[in-house]
PDB file of C-alpha atoms in Angstrom:
ATOM      1  CA  MET M 228      19.530  38.914  75.860  1.00  0.00           C
ATOM      2  CA  LYS M 229      21.928  37.164  73.544  1.00  0.00           C
ATOM      3  CA  ILE M 230      20.154  36.821  70.208  1.00  0.00           C
ATOM      4  CA  VAL M 231      21.521  34.981  67.166  1.00  0.00           C
ATOM      5  CA  VAL M 232      20.108  35.972  63.772  1.00  0.00           C
ATOM      6  CA  ILE M 233      20.642  33.268  61.158  1.00  0.00           C
ATOM      7  CA  GLY M 234      20.829  35.059  57.821  1.00  0.00           C
ATOM      8  CA  GLY M 235      21.681  38.239  59.687  1.00  0.00           C
ATOM      9  CA  THR M 236      23.427  39.925  56.760  1.00  0.00           C
ATOM     10  CA  GLY M 237      20.494  39.765  54.301  1.00  0.00           C
ATOM     11  CA  LEU M 238      17.764  42.319  53.555  1.00  0.00           C
ATOM     12  CA  ILE M 239      15.617  41.551  56.601  1.00  0.00           C
ATOM     13  CA  GLY M 240      18.337  40.168  58.852  1.00  0.00           C
ATOM     14  CA  SER M 241      20.572  43.243  58.655  1.00  0.00           C
ATOM     15  CA  LYS M 242      17.681  45.555  59.521  1.00  0.00           C
ATOM     16  CA  LEU M 243      16.591  43.320  62.382  1.00  0.00           C
ATOM     17  CA  VAL M 244      20.097  43.204  63.849  1.00  0.00           C
ATOM     18  CA  LYS M 245      20.239  47.018  63.959  1.00  0.00           C
ATOM     19  CA  ARG M 246      16.883  47.243  65.708  1.00  0.00           C
ATOM     20  CA  LEU M 247      17.766  44.663  68.340  1.00  0.00           C
ATOM     21  CA  GLU M 248      21.174  46.238  68.993  1.00  0.00           C
ATOM     22  CA  ALA M 249      19.447  49.598  69.481  1.00  0.00           C
ATOM     23  CA  LYS M 250      17.375  47.949  72.236  1.00  0.00           C
ATOM     24  CA  GLY M 251      20.596  46.981  74.010  1.00  0.00           C
ATOM     25  CA  HIS M 252      20.709  43.271  73.219  1.00  0.00           C
ATOM     26  CA  GLU M 253      23.801  41.263  72.333  1.00  0.00           C
ATOM     27  CA  VAL M 254      23.121  40.340  68.714  1.00  0.00           C
ATOM     28  CA  ILE M 255      25.162  38.106  66.430  1.00  0.00           C
ATOM     29  CA  ALA M 256      24.558  38.175  62.678  1.00  0.00           C
ATOM     30  CA  ALA M 257      25.339  34.611  61.677  1.00  0.00           C
ATOM     31  CA  SER M 258      25.995  33.528  58.100  1.00  0.00           C
ATOM     32  CA  PRO M 259      28.411  31.313  56.176  1.00  0.00           C
ATOM     33  CA  ALA M 260      30.627  34.372  55.738  1.00  0.00           C
ATOM     34  CA  SER M 261      30.929  34.626  59.531  1.00  0.00           C
ATOM     35  CA  GLY M 262      31.764  30.931  59.875  1.00  0.00           C
ATOM     36  CA  VAL M 263      28.259  29.709  60.710  1.00  0.00           C
ATOM     37  CA  ASN M 264      26.755  27.263  58.231  1.00  0.00           C
ATOM     38  CA  THR M 265      23.417  25.667  59.079  1.00  0.00           C
ATOM     39  CA  VAL M 266      23.674  23.168  56.209  1.00  0.00           C
ATOM     40  CA  THR M 267      27.016  21.700  57.316  1.00  0.00           C
ATOM     41  CA  GLY M 268      26.543  22.533  61.006  1.00  0.00           C
ATOM     42  CA  GLU M 269      29.833  24.451  61.073  1.00  0.00           C
ATOM     43  CA  GLY M 270      30.036  26.984  63.900  1.00  0.00           C
ATOM     44  CA  LEU M 271      26.533  26.390  65.277  1.00  0.00           C
ATOM     45  CA  ALA M 272      27.483  25.097  68.710  1.00  0.00           C
ATOM     46  CA  GLU M 273      29.917  27.962  69.251  1.00  0.00           C
ATOM     47  CA  VAL M 274      27.606  30.780  68.131  1.00  0.00           C
ATOM     48  CA  LEU M 275      24.585  29.460  70.069  1.00  0.00           C
ATOM     49  CA  ALA M 276      26.411  29.102  73.388  1.00  0.00           C
ATOM     50  CA  GLY M 277      24.516  31.252  75.895  1.00  0.00           C
ATOM     51  CA  ALA M 278      21.883  32.392  73.383  1.00  0.00           C
ATOM     52  CA  GLN M 279      18.324  32.875  74.642  1.00  0.00           C
ATOM     53  CA  VAL M 280      16.709  33.494  71.236  1.00  0.00           C
ATOM     54  CA  VAL M 281      17.460  32.366  67.681  1.00  0.00           C
ATOM     55  CA  VAL M 282      15.875  34.085  64.685  1.00  0.00           C
ATOM     56  CA  ASP M 283      15.997  32.264  61.349  1.00  0.00           C
ATOM     57  CA  VAL M 284      15.569  34.577  58.360  1.00  0.00           C
ATOM     58  CA  ALA M 285      17.907  32.648  56.047  1.00  0.00           C
ATOM     59  CA  ASN M 286      16.775  31.650  52.570  1.00  0.00           C
ATOM     60  CA  SER M 287      17.854  28.927  50.202  1.00  0.00           C
ATOM     61  CA  PRO M 288      20.500  29.965  47.648  1.00  0.00           C
ATOM     62  CA  SER M 289      18.593  27.917  45.044  1.00  0.00           C
ATOM     63  CA  PHE M 290      14.844  27.762  44.353  1.00  0.00           C
ATOM     64  CA  GLU M 291      15.145  24.504  42.375  1.00  0.00           C
ATOM     65  CA  ASP M 292      12.785  21.937  43.921  1.00  0.00           C
ATOM     66  CA  LYS M 293      15.317  19.373  45.143  1.00  0.00           C
ATOM     67  CA  ALA M 294      17.900  21.925  46.275  1.00  0.00           C
ATOM     68  CA  VAL M 295      15.457  24.067  48.229  1.00  0.00           C
ATOM     69  CA  MET M 296      13.963  21.035  50.001  1.00  0.00           C
ATOM     70  CA  GLU M 297      17.424  19.796  50.978  1.00  0.00           C
ATOM     71  CA  PHE M 298      18.355  23.256  52.241  1.00  0.00           C
ATOM     72  CA  PHE M 299      15.356  23.750  54.530  1.00  0.00           C
ATOM     73  CA  GLN M 300      15.317  20.157  55.766  1.00  0.00           C
ATOM     74  CA  THR M 301      19.032  19.956  56.546  1.00  0.00           C
ATOM     75  CA  SER M 302      19.469  23.469  57.921  1.00  0.00           C
ATOM     76  CA  GLY M 303      16.276  23.164  59.962  1.00  0.00           C
ATOM     77  CA  ARG M 304      17.316  19.908  61.595  1.00  0.00           C
ATOM     78  CA  ASN M 305      20.862  21.079  62.274  1.00  0.00           C
ATOM     79  CA  LEU M 306      19.740  24.390  63.740  1.00  0.00           C
ATOM     80  CA  LEU M 307      17.029  22.941  65.990  1.00  0.00           C
ATOM     81  CA  SER M 308      19.364  20.216  67.242  1.00  0.00           C
ATOM     82  CA  ALA M 309      22.042  22.766  68.120  1.00  0.00           C
ATOM     83  CA  GLU M 310      19.447  24.994  69.808  1.00  0.00           C
ATOM     84  CA  THR M 311      18.228  22.085  71.931  1.00  0.00           C
ATOM     85  CA  ALA M 312      21.776  21.368  73.057  1.00  0.00           C
ATOM     86  CA  ALA M 313      22.367  25.053  73.849  1.00  0.00           C
ATOM     87  CA  GLY M 314      19.109  25.460  75.792  1.00  0.00           C
ATOM     88  CA  VAL M 315      17.639  28.159  73.520  1.00  0.00           C
ATOM     89  CA  LYS M 316      14.312  29.432  74.901  1.00  0.00           C
ATOM     90  CA  HIS M 317      12.664  30.899  71.775  1.00  0.00           C
ATOM     91  CA  HIS M 318      12.976  30.046  68.089  1.00  0.00           C
ATOM     92  CA  VAL M 319      11.606  32.677  65.703  1.00  0.00           C
ATOM     93  CA  ALA M 320      11.337  31.873  61.996  1.00  0.00           C
ATOM     94  CA  LEU M 321      10.262  34.051  59.087  1.00  0.00           C
ATOM     95  CA  SER M 322       7.972  32.296  56.636  1.00  0.00           C
ATOM     96  CA  VAL M 323       5.284  33.221  54.113  1.00  0.00           C
ATOM     97  CA  VAL M 324       1.573  34.030  54.314  1.00  0.00           C
ATOM     98  CA  GLY M 325      -0.310  31.269  52.507  1.00  0.00           C
ATOM     99  CA  THR M 326       2.487  28.679  52.643  1.00  0.00           C
ATOM    100  CA  GLU M 327       0.009  25.863  53.307  1.00  0.00           C
ATOM    101  CA  ARG M 328      -2.092  26.976  50.291  1.00  0.00           C
ATOM    102  CA  LEU M 329       0.858  27.115  47.873  1.00  0.00           C
ATOM    103  CA  GLN M 330       1.910  23.488  47.882  1.00  0.00           C
ATOM    104  CA  ASP M 331       2.069  23.191  44.075  1.00  0.00           C
ATOM    105  CA  SER M 332       5.407  25.032  44.451  1.00  0.00           C
ATOM    106  CA  GLY M 333       8.559  23.175  45.442  1.00  0.00           C
ATOM    107  CA  TYR M 334       9.723  26.256  47.345  1.00  0.00           C
ATOM    108  CA  PHE M 335       6.600  26.441  49.489  1.00  0.00           C
ATOM    109  CA  ARG M 336       6.586  22.682  50.048  1.00  0.00           C
ATOM    110  CA  ALA M 337      10.073  23.113  51.496  1.00  0.00           C
ATOM    111  CA  LYS M 338       8.973  26.041  53.671  1.00  0.00           C
ATOM    112  CA  LEU M 339       6.137  23.922  55.083  1.00  0.00           C
ATOM    113  CA  VAL M 340       8.626  21.167  55.923  1.00  0.00           C
ATOM    114  CA  GLN M 341      10.745  23.770  57.722  1.00  0.00           C
ATOM    115  CA  GLU M 342       7.707  24.968  59.679  1.00  0.00           C
ATOM    116  CA  ASN M 343       6.713  21.446  60.670  1.00  0.00           C
ATOM    117  CA  LEU M 344      10.216  20.695  61.948  1.00  0.00           C
ATOM    118  CA  ILE M 345       9.884  23.751  64.188  1.00  0.00           C
ATOM    119  CA  ARG M 346       6.418  22.731  65.404  1.00  0.00           C
ATOM    120  CA  GLU M 347       7.613  19.207  66.198  1.00  0.00           C
ATOM    121  CA  SER M 348      10.676  20.328  68.165  1.00  0.00           C
ATOM    122  CA  LYS M 349      10.502  20.895  71.908  1.00  0.00           C
ATOM    123  CA  ILE M 350      11.749  24.490  71.578  1.00  0.00           C
ATOM    124  CA  PRO M 351       9.153  27.239  72.202  1.00  0.00           C
ATOM    125  CA  TYR M 352       8.627  29.074  68.915  1.00  0.00           C
ATOM    126  CA  THR M 353       6.904  31.795  66.962  1.00  0.00           C
ATOM    127  CA  LEU M 354       6.368  31.575  63.206  1.00  0.00           C
ATOM    128  CA  VAL M 355       6.062  34.951  61.508  1.00  0.00           C
ATOM    129  CA  HIS M 356       4.184  34.671  58.205  1.00  0.00           C
ATOM    130  CA  SER M 357       4.878  37.672  55.992  1.00  0.00           C
ATOM    131  CA  THR M 358       3.396  38.726  52.692  1.00  0.00           C
ATOM    132  CA  GLN M 359       5.731  39.529  49.800  1.00  0.00           C
ATOM    133  CA  PHE M 360       8.247  42.366  50.297  1.00  0.00           C
ATOM    134  CA  PHE M 361       7.956  45.574  48.237  1.00  0.00           C
ATOM    135  CA  GLU M 362      11.579  45.081  47.216  1.00  0.00           C
ATOM    136  CA  PHE M 363      10.823  41.808  45.452  1.00  0.00           C
ATOM    137  CA  MET M 364       8.670  43.276  42.665  1.00  0.00           C
ATOM    138  CA  PHE M 365      11.529  43.077  40.154  1.00  0.00           C
ATOM    139  CA  GLY M 366      12.025  39.418  41.073  1.00  0.00           C
ATOM    140  CA  ILE M 367       8.354  38.729  40.353  1.00  0.00           C
ATOM    141  CA  ALA M 368       8.728  40.489  37.007  1.00  0.00           C
ATOM    142  CA  GLN M 369      11.803  38.447  36.118  1.00  0.00           C
ATOM    143  CA  SER M 370      10.049  35.196  37.016  1.00  0.00           C
ATOM    144  CA  GLY M 371       7.308  36.019  34.484  1.00  0.00           C
ATOM    145  CA  THR M 372       9.560  37.274  31.703  1.00  0.00           C
ATOM    146  CA  GLN M 373       9.122  35.623  28.325  1.00  0.00           C
ATOM    147  CA  GLY M 374      11.174  37.370  25.658  1.00  0.00           C
ATOM    148  CA  ASP M 375      10.369  41.090  25.796  1.00  0.00           C
ATOM    149  CA  LYS M 376       7.091  40.595  27.678  1.00  0.00           C
ATOM    150  CA  VAL M 377       6.311  40.146  31.376  1.00  0.00           C
ATOM    151  CA  HIS M 378       3.500  37.688  32.114  1.00  0.00           C
ATOM    152  CA  LEU M 379       1.785  38.320  35.451  1.00  0.00           C
ATOM    153  CA  SER M 380      -1.077  36.943  37.503  1.00  0.00           C
ATOM    154  CA  PRO M 381      -3.869  39.397  38.449  1.00  0.00           C
ATOM    155  CA  ALA M 382      -4.344  37.681  41.834  1.00  0.00           C
ATOM    156  CA  MET M 383      -4.551  39.839  44.942  1.00  0.00           C
ATOM    157  CA  MET M 384      -1.614  40.375  47.263  1.00  0.00           C
ATOM    158  CA  GLN M 385      -0.904  42.667  50.232  1.00  0.00           C
ATOM    159  CA  PRO M 386       2.836  43.377  50.085  1.00  0.00           C
ATOM    160  CA  ILE M 387       4.871  44.793  52.964  1.00  0.00           C
ATOM    161  CA  PHE M 388       7.929  47.052  53.285  1.00  0.00           C
ATOM    162  CA  SER M 389      11.073  45.355  54.599  1.00  0.00           C
ATOM    163  CA  ASP M 390      11.425  47.985  57.341  1.00  0.00           C
ATOM    164  CA  ASP M 391       7.975  47.035  58.635  1.00  0.00           C
ATOM    165  CA  VAL M 392       8.932  43.341  58.549  1.00  0.00           C
ATOM    166  CA  ALA M 393      12.025  44.073  60.653  1.00  0.00           C
ATOM    167  CA  ASP M 394       9.964  46.156  63.112  1.00  0.00           C
ATOM    168  CA  ALA M 395       7.430  43.357  63.553  1.00  0.00           C
ATOM    169  CA  LEU M 396      10.133  40.729  63.969  1.00  0.00           C
ATOM    170  CA  ALA M 397      11.914  42.829  66.583  1.00  0.00           C
ATOM    171  CA  GLU M 398       8.727  42.900  68.678  1.00  0.00           C
ATOM    172  CA  VAL M 399       8.255  39.145  68.380  1.00  0.00           C
ATOM    173  CA  VAL M 400      11.869  38.412  69.286  1.00  0.00           C
ATOM    174  CA  VAL M 401      11.733  40.251  72.611  1.00  0.00           C
ATOM    175  CA  GLY M 402       8.267  38.881  73.438  1.00  0.00           C
ATOM    176  CA  SER M 403       7.126  35.500  74.675  1.00  0.00           C
ATOM    177  CA  PRO M 404       6.859  32.516  72.313  1.00  0.00           C
ATOM    178  CA  SER M 405       3.343  32.056  70.948  1.00  0.00           C
ATOM    179  CA  ASN M 406       3.838  28.468  69.741  1.00  0.00           C
ATOM    180  CA  GLY M 407       1.806  29.593  66.754  1.00  0.00           C
ATOM    181  CA  VAL M 408       1.719  31.906  63.755  1.00  0.00           C
ATOM    182  CA  LYS M 409       1.743  35.710  63.612  1.00  0.00           C
ATOM    183  CA  GLU M 410       0.775  37.146  60.211  1.00  0.00           C
ATOM    184  CA  ILE M 411       2.147  40.461  58.966  1.00  0.00           C
ATOM    185  CA  ALA M 412       1.259  42.426  55.825  1.00  0.00           C
ATOM    186  CA  GLY M 413       1.250  45.902  54.367  1.00  0.00           C
ATOM    187  CA  PRO M 414      -1.790  48.189  54.745  1.00  0.00           C
ATOM    188  CA  GLU M 415      -2.881  48.015  51.077  1.00  0.00           C
ATOM    189  CA  ALA M 416      -4.145  45.134  48.947  1.00  0.00           C
ATOM    190  CA  ILE M 417      -3.296  45.266  45.239  1.00  0.00           C
ATOM    191  CA  ARG M 418      -3.242  42.927  42.263  1.00  0.00           C
ATOM    192  CA  ILE M 419       0.163  41.399  41.496  1.00  0.00           C
ATOM    193  CA  SER M 420      -0.024  42.665  37.921  1.00  0.00           C
ATOM    194  CA  ASP M 421      -0.812  46.220  39.064  1.00  0.00           C
ATOM    195  CA  ALA M 422       1.909  46.252  41.738  1.00  0.00           C
ATOM    196  CA  VAL M 423       4.615  45.067  39.332  1.00  0.00           C
ATOM    197  CA  ALA M 424       3.382  47.397  36.565  1.00  0.00           C
ATOM    198  CA  LYS M 425       3.644  50.414  38.873  1.00  0.00           C
ATOM    199  CA  TYR M 426       7.158  49.408  39.902  1.00  0.00           C
ATOM    200  CA  LEU M 427       8.379  48.813  36.348  1.00  0.00           C
ATOM    201  CA  HIS M 428       6.906  52.147  35.224  1.00  0.00           C
ATOM    202  CA  GLN M 429       8.662  53.915  38.104  1.00  0.00           C
ATOM    203  CA  ILE M 430      12.094  52.503  37.193  1.00  0.00           C
ATOM    204  CA  GLY M 431      11.639  53.144  33.483  1.00  0.00           C
ATOM    205  CA  ASP M 432      11.256  49.506  32.441  1.00  0.00           C
ATOM    206  CA  LYS M 433       9.065  49.648  29.325  1.00  0.00           C
ATOM    207  CA  ARG M 434       8.491  45.917  28.757  1.00  0.00           C
ATOM    208  CA  GLU M 435       4.951  44.965  27.774  1.00  0.00           C
ATOM    209  CA  ILE M 436       2.907  43.380  30.563  1.00  0.00           C
ATOM    210  CA  VAL M 437       0.586  40.479  29.783  1.00  0.00           C
ATOM    211  CA  VAL M 438      -2.028  39.801  32.474  1.00  0.00           C
ATOM    212  CA  ASP M 439      -3.201  36.190  32.580  1.00  0.00           C
ATOM    213  CA  LYS M 440      -4.977  34.298  35.374  1.00  0.00           C
ATOM    214  CA  GLN M 441      -3.118  31.132  34.335  1.00  0.00           C
ATOM    215  CA  THR M 442       0.340  32.683  34.744  1.00  0.00           C
ATOM    216  CA  PRO M 443       1.932  30.845  37.680  1.00  0.00           C
ATOM    217  CA  TYR M 444       3.421  32.635  40.661  1.00  0.00           C
ATOM    218  CA  PHE M 445       6.634  30.673  41.340  1.00  0.00           C
ATOM    219  CA  GLY M 446       4.938  27.490  40.158  1.00  0.00           C
ATOM    220  CA  VAL M 447       1.442  28.106  41.554  1.00  0.00           C
ATOM    221  CA  VAL M 448      -1.648  29.286  39.655  1.00  0.00           C
ATOM    222  CA  LEU M 449      -3.301  31.659  42.113  1.00  0.00           C
ATOM    223  CA  ASP M 450      -6.767  32.719  43.096  1.00  0.00           C
ATOM    224  CA  ASP M 451      -7.476  35.933  44.993  1.00  0.00           C
ATOM    225  CA  ARG M 452      -7.214  34.432  48.480  1.00  0.00           C
ATOM    226  CA  MET M 453      -3.997  32.425  48.264  1.00  0.00           C
ATOM    227  CA  LEU M 454      -1.512  35.231  49.074  1.00  0.00           C
ATOM    228  CA  MET M 455      -3.842  37.228  51.320  1.00  0.00           C
ATOM    229  CA  PRO M 456      -3.564  37.333  55.122  1.00  0.00           C
ATOM    230  CA  GLY M 457      -6.337  36.506  57.570  1.00  0.00           C
ATOM    231  CA  PRO M 458      -8.377  38.916  59.725  1.00  0.00           C
ATOM    232  CA  ASN M 459      -5.932  39.003  62.657  1.00  0.00           C
ATOM    233  CA  VAL M 460      -2.997  40.243  60.605  1.00  0.00           C
ATOM    234  CA  HIS M 461      -0.567  42.839  61.997  1.00  0.00           C
ATOM    235  CA  LEU M 462      -0.323  45.678  59.474  1.00  0.00           C
ATOM    236  CA  GLY M 463       2.834  47.601  58.643  1.00  0.00           C
ATOM    237  CA  ARG M 464       2.791  51.388  58.380  1.00  0.00           C
ATOM    238  CA  THR M 465       4.133  51.902  54.868  1.00  0.00           C
ATOM    239  CA  ALA M 466       1.731  51.954  51.920  1.00  0.00           C
ATOM    240  CA  TYR M 467       2.897  50.430  48.649  1.00  0.00           C
ATOM    241  CA  SER M 468       1.337  53.323  46.716  1.00  0.00           C
ATOM    242  CA  GLU M 469       3.680  55.739  48.526  1.00  0.00           C
ATOM    243  CA  TRP M 470       6.805  53.535  48.488  1.00  0.00           C
ATOM    244  CA  VAL M 471       6.646  52.870  44.752  1.00  0.00           C
ATOM    245  CA  LYS M 472       6.800  56.618  43.953  1.00  0.00           C
ATOM    246  CA  THR M 473      10.456  56.675  44.969  1.00  0.00           C
ATOM    247  CA  ALA M 474      11.421  53.052  44.178  1.00  0.00           C
ATOM    248  CA  THR M 475      14.741  52.435  42.438  1.00  0.00           C
ATOM    249  CA  PRO M 476      16.039  49.603  40.243  1.00  0.00           C
ATOM    250  CA  PRO M 477      17.563  46.655  42.111  1.00  0.00           C
ATOM    251  CA  PRO M 478      21.334  46.787  42.526  1.00  0.00           C
ATOM    252  CA  THR M 479      23.298  45.092  39.767  1.00  0.00           C
ATOM    253  CA  ARG M 480      25.819  42.423  40.704  1.00  0.00           C
TER     254      ARG M 480
END
């Protein structure tokens, strides 16, 4: 098949492209750097010509409420319109476990708009809802940083390794559209505060951690169910407790 991966040079996209190429598919990693821009529409018609499947793993460059809504609305409409014109048979999009429960956050409101655009289109689709990636623990820490302290919610989460996300996506991409949601998560549940504390300890970050139930998670005050998957979740193979033993600091830019 010809498969176009929107956001194909990012953390998940680059791993997915390698897996699909190994299966013998024609895979194009599309991004603004390759001349494909879903916000402006540049290059979409050309890259989608002859494509059977489109996978959207792109993320907004800004998490500010207005900017992120404009990104997912505009890119979603442009992409789905171009797919309709090209006769794409399966649209796969990566989203987040609990999106519908996290609507106090501008980011998750925008993700829900993106999902609803997909549901309302006439293109067969599969939405893959993932829990948080292991590799984003430093980002969670930074979001809760106040001075020399890191404020964190103790709510439960079930994070997943990016390799396991790419494996699950690769299976969905070559399968039939479900016209529904597939949830994926790691095999271990852990409190956000504990997960981030273990990561910061591993990389030698000695900032004090303050655990507070009222600390928001990207704008949302959580309870223990809001980030957790349902009973039919597909579990990845990699345990957070093992991954964190060899975790490294994020690359500096």
